Coordinates of C-alpha atoms in Angstrom, one line a residue:
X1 CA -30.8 -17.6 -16.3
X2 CA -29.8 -16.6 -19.5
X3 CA -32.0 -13.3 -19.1
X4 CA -31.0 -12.5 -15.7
X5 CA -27.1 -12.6 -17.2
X6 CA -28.1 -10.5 -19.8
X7 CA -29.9 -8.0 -17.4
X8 CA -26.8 -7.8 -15.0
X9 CA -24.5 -7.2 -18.2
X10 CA -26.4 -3.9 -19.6
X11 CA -26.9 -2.4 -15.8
X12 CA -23.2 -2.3 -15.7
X13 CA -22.6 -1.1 -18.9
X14 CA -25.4 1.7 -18.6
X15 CA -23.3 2.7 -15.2
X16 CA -20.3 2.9 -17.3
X17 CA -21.9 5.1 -19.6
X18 CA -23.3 7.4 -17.1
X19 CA -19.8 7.4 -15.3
X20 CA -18.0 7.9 -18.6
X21 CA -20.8 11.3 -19.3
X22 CA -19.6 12.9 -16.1
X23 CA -16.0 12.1 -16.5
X24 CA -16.1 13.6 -20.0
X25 CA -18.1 16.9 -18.5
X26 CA -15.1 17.0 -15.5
X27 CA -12.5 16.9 -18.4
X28 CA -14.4 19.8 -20.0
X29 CA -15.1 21.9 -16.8
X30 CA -11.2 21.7 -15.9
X31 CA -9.6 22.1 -18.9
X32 CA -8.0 18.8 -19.2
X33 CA -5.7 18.6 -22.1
X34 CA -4.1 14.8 -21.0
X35 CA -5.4 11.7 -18.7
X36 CA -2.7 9.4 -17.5
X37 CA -3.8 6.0 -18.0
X38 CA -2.1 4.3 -14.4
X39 CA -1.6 1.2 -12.4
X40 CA 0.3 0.3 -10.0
X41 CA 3.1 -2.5 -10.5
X42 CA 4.0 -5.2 -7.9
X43 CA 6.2 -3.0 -6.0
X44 CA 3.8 0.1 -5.8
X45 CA 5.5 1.7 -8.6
X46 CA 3.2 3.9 -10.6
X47 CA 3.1 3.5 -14.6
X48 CA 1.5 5.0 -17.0
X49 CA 0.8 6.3 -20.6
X50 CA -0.9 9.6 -20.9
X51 CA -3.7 10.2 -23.2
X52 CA -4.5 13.4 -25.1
X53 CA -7.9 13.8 -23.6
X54 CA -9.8 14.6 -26.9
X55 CA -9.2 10.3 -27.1
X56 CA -10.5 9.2 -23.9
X57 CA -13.9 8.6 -24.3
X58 CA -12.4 6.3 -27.8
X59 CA -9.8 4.7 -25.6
X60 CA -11.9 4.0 -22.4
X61 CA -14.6 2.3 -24.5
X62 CA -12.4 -0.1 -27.1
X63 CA -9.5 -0.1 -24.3
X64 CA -6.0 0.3 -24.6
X65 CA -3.0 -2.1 -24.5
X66 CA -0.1 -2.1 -21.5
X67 CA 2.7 -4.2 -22.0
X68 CA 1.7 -6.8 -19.3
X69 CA 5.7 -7.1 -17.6
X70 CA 4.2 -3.7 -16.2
X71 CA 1.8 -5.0 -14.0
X72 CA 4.0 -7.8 -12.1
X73 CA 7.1 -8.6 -13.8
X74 CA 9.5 -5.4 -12.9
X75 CA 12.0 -5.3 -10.4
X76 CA 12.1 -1.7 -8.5
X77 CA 14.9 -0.8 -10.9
X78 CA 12.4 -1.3 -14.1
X79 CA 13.9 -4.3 -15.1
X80 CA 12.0 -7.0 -16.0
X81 CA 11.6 -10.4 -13.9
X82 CA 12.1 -13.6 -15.2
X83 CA 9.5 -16.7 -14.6
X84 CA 6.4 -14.8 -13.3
X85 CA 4.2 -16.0 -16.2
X86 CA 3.5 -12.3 -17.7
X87 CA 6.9 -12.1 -19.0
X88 CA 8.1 -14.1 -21.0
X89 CA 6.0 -16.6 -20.9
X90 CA 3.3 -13.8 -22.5
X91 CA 6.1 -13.0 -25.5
X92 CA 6.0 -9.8 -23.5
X93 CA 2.8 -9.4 -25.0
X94 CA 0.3 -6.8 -24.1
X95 CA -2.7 -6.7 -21.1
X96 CA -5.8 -4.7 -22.7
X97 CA -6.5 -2.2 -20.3
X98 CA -9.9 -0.6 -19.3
X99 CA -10.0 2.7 -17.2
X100 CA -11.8 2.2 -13.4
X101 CA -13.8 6.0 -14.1
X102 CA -14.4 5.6 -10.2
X103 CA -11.0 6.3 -9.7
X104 CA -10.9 9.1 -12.2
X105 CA -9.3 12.4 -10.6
X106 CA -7.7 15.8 -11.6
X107 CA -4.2 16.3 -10.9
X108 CA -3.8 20.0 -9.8
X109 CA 0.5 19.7 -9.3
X110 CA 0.1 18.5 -13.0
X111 CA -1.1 21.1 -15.3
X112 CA -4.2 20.5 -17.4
X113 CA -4.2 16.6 -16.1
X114 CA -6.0 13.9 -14.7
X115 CA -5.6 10.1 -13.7
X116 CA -7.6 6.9 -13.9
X117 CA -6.5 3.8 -12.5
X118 CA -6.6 0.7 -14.9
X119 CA -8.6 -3.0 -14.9
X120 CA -6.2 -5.0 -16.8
X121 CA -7.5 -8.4 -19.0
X122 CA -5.1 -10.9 -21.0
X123 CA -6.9 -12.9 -23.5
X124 CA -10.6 -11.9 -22.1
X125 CA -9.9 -13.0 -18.8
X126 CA -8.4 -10.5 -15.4
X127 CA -4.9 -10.3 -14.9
X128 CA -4.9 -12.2 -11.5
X129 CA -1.6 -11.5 -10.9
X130 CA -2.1 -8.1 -10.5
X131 CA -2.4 -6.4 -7.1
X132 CA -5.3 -4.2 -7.2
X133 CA -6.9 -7.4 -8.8
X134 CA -5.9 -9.4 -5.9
X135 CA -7.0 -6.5 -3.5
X136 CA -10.6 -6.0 -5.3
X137 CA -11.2 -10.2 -5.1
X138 CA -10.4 -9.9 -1.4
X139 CA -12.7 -6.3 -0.6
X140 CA -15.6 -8.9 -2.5
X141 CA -15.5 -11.8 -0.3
X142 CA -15.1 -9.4 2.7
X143 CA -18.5 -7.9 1.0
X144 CA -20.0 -11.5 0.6
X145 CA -19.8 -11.9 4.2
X146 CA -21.2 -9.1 5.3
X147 CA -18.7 -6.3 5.6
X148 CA -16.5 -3.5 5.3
X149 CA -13.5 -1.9 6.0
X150 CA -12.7 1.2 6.6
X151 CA -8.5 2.1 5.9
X152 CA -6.2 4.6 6.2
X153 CA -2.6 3.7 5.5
X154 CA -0.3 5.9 7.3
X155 CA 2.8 6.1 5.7
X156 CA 6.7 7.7 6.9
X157 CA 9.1 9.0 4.0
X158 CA 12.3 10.3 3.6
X159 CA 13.1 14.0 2.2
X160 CA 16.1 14.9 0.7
X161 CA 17.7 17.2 -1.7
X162 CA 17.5 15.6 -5.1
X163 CA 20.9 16.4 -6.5
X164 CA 23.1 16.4 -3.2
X165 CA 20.6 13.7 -1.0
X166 CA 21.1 15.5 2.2
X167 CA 18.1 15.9 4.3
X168 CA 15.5 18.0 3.7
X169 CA 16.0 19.5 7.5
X170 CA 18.6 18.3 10.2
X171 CA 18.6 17.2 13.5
X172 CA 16.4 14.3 15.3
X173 CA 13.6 16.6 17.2
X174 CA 10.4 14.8 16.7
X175 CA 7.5 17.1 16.1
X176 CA 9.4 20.1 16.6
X177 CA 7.4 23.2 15.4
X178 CA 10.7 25.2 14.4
X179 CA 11.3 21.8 12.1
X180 CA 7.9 22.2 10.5
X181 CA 7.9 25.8 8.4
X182 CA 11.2 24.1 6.9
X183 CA 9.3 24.8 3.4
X184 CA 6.1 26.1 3.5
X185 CA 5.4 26.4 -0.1
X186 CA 6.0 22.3 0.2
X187 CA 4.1 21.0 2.9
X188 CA 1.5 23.3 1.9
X189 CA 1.2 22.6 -1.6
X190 CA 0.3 18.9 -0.1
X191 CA -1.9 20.1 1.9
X192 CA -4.0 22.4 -1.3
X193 CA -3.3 19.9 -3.9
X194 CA -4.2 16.3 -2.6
X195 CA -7.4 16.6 -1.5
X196 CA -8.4 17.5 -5.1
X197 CA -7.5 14.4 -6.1
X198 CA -9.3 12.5 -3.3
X199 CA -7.1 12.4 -0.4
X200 CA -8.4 14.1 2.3
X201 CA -4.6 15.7 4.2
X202 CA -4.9 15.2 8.0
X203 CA -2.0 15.9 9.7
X204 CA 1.6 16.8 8.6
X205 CA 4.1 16.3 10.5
X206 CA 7.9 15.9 10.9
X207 CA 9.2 12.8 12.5
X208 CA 12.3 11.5 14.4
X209 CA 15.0 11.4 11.9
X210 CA 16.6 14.2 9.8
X211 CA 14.5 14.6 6.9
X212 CA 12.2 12.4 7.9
X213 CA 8.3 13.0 7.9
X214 CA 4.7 11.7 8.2
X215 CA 1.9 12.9 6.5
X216 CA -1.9 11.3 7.2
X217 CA -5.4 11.9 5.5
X218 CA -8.7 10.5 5.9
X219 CA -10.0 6.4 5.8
X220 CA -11.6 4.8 2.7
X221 CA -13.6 1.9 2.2
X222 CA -12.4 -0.6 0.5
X223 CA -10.4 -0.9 -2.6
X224 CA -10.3 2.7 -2.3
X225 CA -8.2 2.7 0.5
X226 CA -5.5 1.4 -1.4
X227 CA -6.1 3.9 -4.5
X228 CA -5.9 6.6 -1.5
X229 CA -2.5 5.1 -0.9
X230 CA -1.1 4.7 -4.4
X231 CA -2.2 8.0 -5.0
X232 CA -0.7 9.5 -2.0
X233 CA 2.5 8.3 -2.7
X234 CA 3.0 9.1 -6.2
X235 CA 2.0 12.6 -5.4
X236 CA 4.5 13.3 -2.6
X237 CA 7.0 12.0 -4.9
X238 CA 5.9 14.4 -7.8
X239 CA 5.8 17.6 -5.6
X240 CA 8.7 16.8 -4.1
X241 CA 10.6 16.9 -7.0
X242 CA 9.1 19.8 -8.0
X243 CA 10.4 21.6 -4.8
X244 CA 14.1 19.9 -5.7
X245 CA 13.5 17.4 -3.3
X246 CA 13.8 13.8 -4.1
X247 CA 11.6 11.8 -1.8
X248 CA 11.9 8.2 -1.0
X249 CA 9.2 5.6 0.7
X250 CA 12.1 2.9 0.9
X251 CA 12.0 1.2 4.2
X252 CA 15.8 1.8 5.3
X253 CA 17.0 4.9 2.6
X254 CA 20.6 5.0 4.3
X255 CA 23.3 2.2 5.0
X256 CA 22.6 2.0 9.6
X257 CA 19.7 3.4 9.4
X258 CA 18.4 6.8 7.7
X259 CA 21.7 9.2 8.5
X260 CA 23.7 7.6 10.7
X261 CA 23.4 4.7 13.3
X262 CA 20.1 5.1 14.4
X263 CA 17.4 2.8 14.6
X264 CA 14.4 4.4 12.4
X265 CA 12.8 3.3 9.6
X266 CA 10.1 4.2 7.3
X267 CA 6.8 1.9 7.9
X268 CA 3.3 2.0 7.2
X269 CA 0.9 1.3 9.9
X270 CA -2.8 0.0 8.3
X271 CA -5.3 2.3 10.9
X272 CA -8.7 0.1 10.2
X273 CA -12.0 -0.8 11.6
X274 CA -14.7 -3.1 10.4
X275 CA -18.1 -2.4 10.0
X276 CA -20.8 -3.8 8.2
X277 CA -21.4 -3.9 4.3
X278 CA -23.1 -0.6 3.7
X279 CA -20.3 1.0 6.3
X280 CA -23.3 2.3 8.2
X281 CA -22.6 0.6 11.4
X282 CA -18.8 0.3 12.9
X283 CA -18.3 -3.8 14.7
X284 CA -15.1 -3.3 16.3
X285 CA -16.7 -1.9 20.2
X286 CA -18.6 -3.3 22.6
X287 CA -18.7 -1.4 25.8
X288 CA -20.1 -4.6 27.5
X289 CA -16.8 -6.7 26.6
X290 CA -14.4 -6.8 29.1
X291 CA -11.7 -5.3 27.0
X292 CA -14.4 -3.2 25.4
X293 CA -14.0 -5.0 21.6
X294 CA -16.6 -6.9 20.5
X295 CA -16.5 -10.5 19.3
X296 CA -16.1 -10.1 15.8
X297 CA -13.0 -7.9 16.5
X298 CA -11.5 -10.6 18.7
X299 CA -11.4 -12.9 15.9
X300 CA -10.5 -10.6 13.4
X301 CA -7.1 -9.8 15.2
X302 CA -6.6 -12.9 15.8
X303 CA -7.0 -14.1 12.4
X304 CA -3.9 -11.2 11.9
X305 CA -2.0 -12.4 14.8
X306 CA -2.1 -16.5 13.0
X307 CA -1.3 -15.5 10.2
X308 CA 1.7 -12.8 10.6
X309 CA 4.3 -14.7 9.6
X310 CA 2.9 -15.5 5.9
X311 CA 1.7 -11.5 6.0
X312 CA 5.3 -10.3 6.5
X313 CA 5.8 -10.9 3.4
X314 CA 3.1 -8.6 1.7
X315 CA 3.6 -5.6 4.5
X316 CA 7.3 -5.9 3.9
X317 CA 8.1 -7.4 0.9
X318 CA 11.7 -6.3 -0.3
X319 CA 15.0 -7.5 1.9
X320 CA 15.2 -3.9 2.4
X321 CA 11.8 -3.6 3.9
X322 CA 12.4 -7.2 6.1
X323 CA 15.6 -5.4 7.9
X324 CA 13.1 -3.1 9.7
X325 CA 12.1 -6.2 11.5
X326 CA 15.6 -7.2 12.9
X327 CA 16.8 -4.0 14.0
X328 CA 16.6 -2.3 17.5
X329 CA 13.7 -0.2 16.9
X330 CA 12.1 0.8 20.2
X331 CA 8.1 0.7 17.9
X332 CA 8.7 -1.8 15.4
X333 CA 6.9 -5.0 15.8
X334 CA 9.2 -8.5 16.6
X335 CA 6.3 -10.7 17.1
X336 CA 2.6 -11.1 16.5
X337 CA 1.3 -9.8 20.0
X338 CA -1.5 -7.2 20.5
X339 CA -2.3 -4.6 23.1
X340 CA -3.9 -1.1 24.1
X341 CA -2.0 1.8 22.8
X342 CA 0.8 -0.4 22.9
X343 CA 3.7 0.7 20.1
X344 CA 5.6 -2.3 20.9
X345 CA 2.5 -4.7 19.6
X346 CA 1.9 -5.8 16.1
X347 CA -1.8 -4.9 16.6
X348 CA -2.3 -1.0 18.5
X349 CA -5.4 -0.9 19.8
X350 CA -6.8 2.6 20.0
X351 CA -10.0 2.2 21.9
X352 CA -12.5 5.1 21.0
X353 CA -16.0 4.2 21.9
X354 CA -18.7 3.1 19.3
X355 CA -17.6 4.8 16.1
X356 CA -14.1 6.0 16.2
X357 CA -12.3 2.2 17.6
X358 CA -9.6 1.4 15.5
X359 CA -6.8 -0.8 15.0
X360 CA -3.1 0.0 14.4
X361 CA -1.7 -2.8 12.1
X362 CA 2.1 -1.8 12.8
X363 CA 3.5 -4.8 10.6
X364 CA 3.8 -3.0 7.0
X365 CA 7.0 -1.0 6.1
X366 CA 6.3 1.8 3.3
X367 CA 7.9 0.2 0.5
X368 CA 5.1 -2.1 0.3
X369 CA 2.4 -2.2 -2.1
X370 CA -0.9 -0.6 -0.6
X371 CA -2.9 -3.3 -2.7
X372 CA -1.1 -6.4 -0.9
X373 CA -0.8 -5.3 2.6
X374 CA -5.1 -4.5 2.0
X375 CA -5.2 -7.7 0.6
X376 CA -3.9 -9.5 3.7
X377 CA -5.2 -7.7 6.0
X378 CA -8.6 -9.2 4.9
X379 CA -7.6 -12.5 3.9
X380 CA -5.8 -12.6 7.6
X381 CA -9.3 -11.6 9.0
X382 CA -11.7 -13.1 7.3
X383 CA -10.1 -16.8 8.6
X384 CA -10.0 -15.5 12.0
X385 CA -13.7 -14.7 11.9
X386 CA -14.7 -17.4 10.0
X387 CA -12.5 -20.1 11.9
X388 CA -13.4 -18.1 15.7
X389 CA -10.2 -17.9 16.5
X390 CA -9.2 -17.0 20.3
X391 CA -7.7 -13.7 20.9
X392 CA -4.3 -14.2 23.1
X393 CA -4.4 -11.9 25.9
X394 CA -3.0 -8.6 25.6
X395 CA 0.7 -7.3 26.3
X396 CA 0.7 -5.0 28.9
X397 CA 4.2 -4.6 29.2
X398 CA 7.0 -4.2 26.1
X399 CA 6.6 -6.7 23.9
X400 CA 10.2 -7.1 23.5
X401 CA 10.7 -9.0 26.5
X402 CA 9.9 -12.7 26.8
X403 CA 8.5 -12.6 30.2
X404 CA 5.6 -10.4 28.2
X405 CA 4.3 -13.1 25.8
X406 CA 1.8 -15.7 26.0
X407 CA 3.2 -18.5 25.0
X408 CA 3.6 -20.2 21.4
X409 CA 3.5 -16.3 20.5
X410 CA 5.1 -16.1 16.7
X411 CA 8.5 -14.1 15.6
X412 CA 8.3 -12.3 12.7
X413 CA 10.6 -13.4 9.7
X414 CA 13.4 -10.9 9.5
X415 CA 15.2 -11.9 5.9
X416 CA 14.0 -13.0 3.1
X417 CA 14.2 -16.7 3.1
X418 CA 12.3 -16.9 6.1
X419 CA 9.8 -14.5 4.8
X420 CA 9.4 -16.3 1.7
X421 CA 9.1 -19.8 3.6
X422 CA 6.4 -18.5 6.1
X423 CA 4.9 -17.1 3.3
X424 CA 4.3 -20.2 1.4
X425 CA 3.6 -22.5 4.2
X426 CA 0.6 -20.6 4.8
X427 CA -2.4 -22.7 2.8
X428 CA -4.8 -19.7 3.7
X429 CA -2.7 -17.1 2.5
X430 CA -1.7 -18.3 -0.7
X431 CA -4.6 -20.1 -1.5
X432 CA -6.8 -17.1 -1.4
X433 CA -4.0 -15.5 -3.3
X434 CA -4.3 -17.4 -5.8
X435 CA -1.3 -19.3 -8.0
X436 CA -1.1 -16.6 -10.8
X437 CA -0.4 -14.1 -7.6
X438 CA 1.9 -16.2 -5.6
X439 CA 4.0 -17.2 -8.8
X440 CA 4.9 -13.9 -10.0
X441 CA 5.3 -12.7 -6.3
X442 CA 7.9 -15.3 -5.5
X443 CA 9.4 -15.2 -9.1
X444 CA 10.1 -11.5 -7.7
X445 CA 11.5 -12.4 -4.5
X446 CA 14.0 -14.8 -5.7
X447 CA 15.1 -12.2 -8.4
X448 CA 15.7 -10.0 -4.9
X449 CA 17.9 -12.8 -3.6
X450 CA 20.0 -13.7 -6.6
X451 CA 20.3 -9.8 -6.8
X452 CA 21.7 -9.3 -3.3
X453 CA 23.9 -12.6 -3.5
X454 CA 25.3 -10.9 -7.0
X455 CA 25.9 -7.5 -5.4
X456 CA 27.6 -9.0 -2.3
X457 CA 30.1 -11.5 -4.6
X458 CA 31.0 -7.8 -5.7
X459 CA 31.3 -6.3 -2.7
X460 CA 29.0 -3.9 -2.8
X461 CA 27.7 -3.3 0.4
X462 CA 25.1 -0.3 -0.1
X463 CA 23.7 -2.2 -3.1
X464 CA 19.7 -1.9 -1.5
X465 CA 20.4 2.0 -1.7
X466 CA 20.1 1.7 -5.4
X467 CA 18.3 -1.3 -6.0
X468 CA 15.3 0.4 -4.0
X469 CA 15.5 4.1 -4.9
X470 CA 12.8 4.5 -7.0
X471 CA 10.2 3.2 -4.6

């Protein structure tokens, strides 16, 4: 036993010295002055301290120390959160911080720069609390039973002009090609720059409101679906500012809507299929099923359709984000129903044949932390496989209207209260969680609340607009 422990413990650290060798020959063959050591905090946000890169190699093997309130314990305006145990409860101590070299990439709209992502430890042990920790622990028991998934978020955002905030274009033509050349030397600067860092640019597009747009890029397996994602984000954020734009992934930018009283919003739909654990062999067709998905995919969406309610929460998890939900959006998901190319459904299905079947998860706002909604995704679709849960029949109609559900379908939780109580009546979801997670997560939620019952007692009624800028 003792051996065996001993043999698994050098393999992984003579990977790390291999992956460390080639990280430190890309630092050389780029000219990389500085390495931003990054993660992600509970609301997406990216953080970092940058590292002259003649100290990598000493940093990434003795590690380097992150205040831990930066992982799960700041609210989207950086301040910190009381009562989620890595505040303080820690002295506001530090996390000691190891770099993920897998995650290692070069920067090109930052000059002489790279990034790694960060594994985070307090006291020897994981920072559970964490979100890409939570996300990894999920990816492994998705592993330990066999598969994979493949993920693409696909997220909308809002452009605007960072000292005035007017849109970036006007008008509300969706797709329009006259819309599109509104700045070359931006869009295309995304479309050069960000699949040097590892996300492979798809499509760009403009969408419905002023300002508004959606820009895709290749799946991912795994953890690094939600790395994609992070990356993605804090990206179109950097260039745009470069450009003098300001851009903004907050669900509802604008008091009634984006710029004026319309019913758009910014979400994030989770495009996935599964397949098995060497991502050789997609699961989610079978052309001798009457609806043409296979078992296992039955029970997978299932699994999602159960547990919606609790998932609300980590697709859509500011009060900002939760309004999407309640408004009169024509393709924003009111209950958990599923159906074929069906934009009124939770659940899109996108049948393709064999390898290219896909679902559209249409639950997650863009707000929301890439790591979480991955994380429930799985934990949602592990119980429906494990538990063979029935698929309801599809909608075939809107899904807005009554007459078009199945009965005992669900409602999605449209504030936060109800988001928080579905959330924590669901034993599944939080249990796989884990307490750590679900402690600072609520701790967060409630610090939303108290925040929005201060800001109303003042009156202020466009209080979310700077609460949630930054994200």
């Amino acid at each position: 036993m003792i051996k065996g422990c001993l043999v698994r413990y050098f393999d992984k650290q003579e990977r790390y010295k291999m992956d460390l060798e080639k990280v430190l020959i890309s630092i050389k063959q780029n000219n990389i002055d500085f390495v931003r050591f990054e993660i992600a905090d509970q609301y997406g946000v990216a953080r970092c301290k940058t590292i002259p890169s003649k100290h990598f190699k000493e940093q990434s093997k003795q590690g380097h120390s992150f205040a831990s309130v930066a992982f799960v314990a700041f609210d989207p305006e950086g301040h910190f959160i009381p009562g989620t145990g890595y505040a303080e409860e820690k002295n506001f101590g530090d996390a000691v911080c190891f770099p993920d070299l897998d995650t290692f990439a070069v920067l090109p709209w930052c000059k002489n720069t790279a990034r790694v992502l960060l594994d985070a430890s307090i006291d020897g042990k994981p920072v559970t609390g964490f979100p890409r920790e939570v996300a990894k622990a999920q990816v492994q028991r998705l592993s330990e039973l066999g598969y994979s998934l493949l993920l693409a978020h696909e997220h909308e955002f809002s452009l605007m002009d960072k000292d005035t905030h007017k849109p970036a274009f006007e008008t509300y033509q969706w797709n329009a090609t006259s819309r599109s050349s509104f700045n070359l030397d931006f869009t295309q600067q995304i479309g050069h720059d960000l699949p040097i860092a590892g996300v492979d640019i798809e499509s760009i597009e403009t969408e419905s409101d002023p300002g508004q747009m959606e820009i895709t890029y290749k799946p991912a397996f795994g953890i690094r679906a939600a790395d994609n994602a992070h990356t993605y984000k804090t990206a179109i954020k950097e260039i745009a500012y470069q450009h003098n734009y300001k851009a903004q992934f907050m669900t509802k930018p604008k008091p009634d809507s984006l710029y004026g009283n319309r019913d758009r919003c910014n979400g994030a739909h989770l495009n996935h299929s599964l397949w098995d654990a060497d991502g050789k062999t997609a699961l989610f067709y079978d052309a001798s099923s009457s609806t043409g998905l296979s078992t296992v995919a039955q029970h997978w969406m299932a699994g999602i359709l159960a547990h919606a309610p609790a998932m609300t929460l980590l697709h859509s998890p500011t009060i900002n984000c939760l309004g999407r939900h309640r408004m009169g959006s024509i393709m924003t998901p009111k209950n958990a129903t599923w159906g074929f190319d069906n934009r009124s459904c939770l659940l899109r299905v996108k049948l393709a044949g064999q390898t290219s079947t896909y679902i559209e998860d249409r639950l997650g706002s863009s707000a929301g932390s890439p790591y979480l909604s991955l994380a429930g995704l799985i934990i949602a679709g592990i119980d429906g496989i494990q538990r063979q849960l029935p698929l309801p029949r599809p909608i075939t109609g809107s899904a807005f209207e009554e007459k078009n559900l199945p009965p005992g379908t669900s409602r999605l939780p449209d504030t936060m209260k109800d988001a928080i109580q579905a959330f924590l009546e669901d034993k599944v979801v939080t249990e796989a969680l884990g307490s750590d997670f679900v402690k600072a997560f609520i701790a967060a939620k409630m610090h939303e609340m108290q925040c929005e019952e201060n800001a109303k007692a003042k009156g202020d009624e466009h209080w979310e607009t700077n609460y949630y800028a930054f994200l």
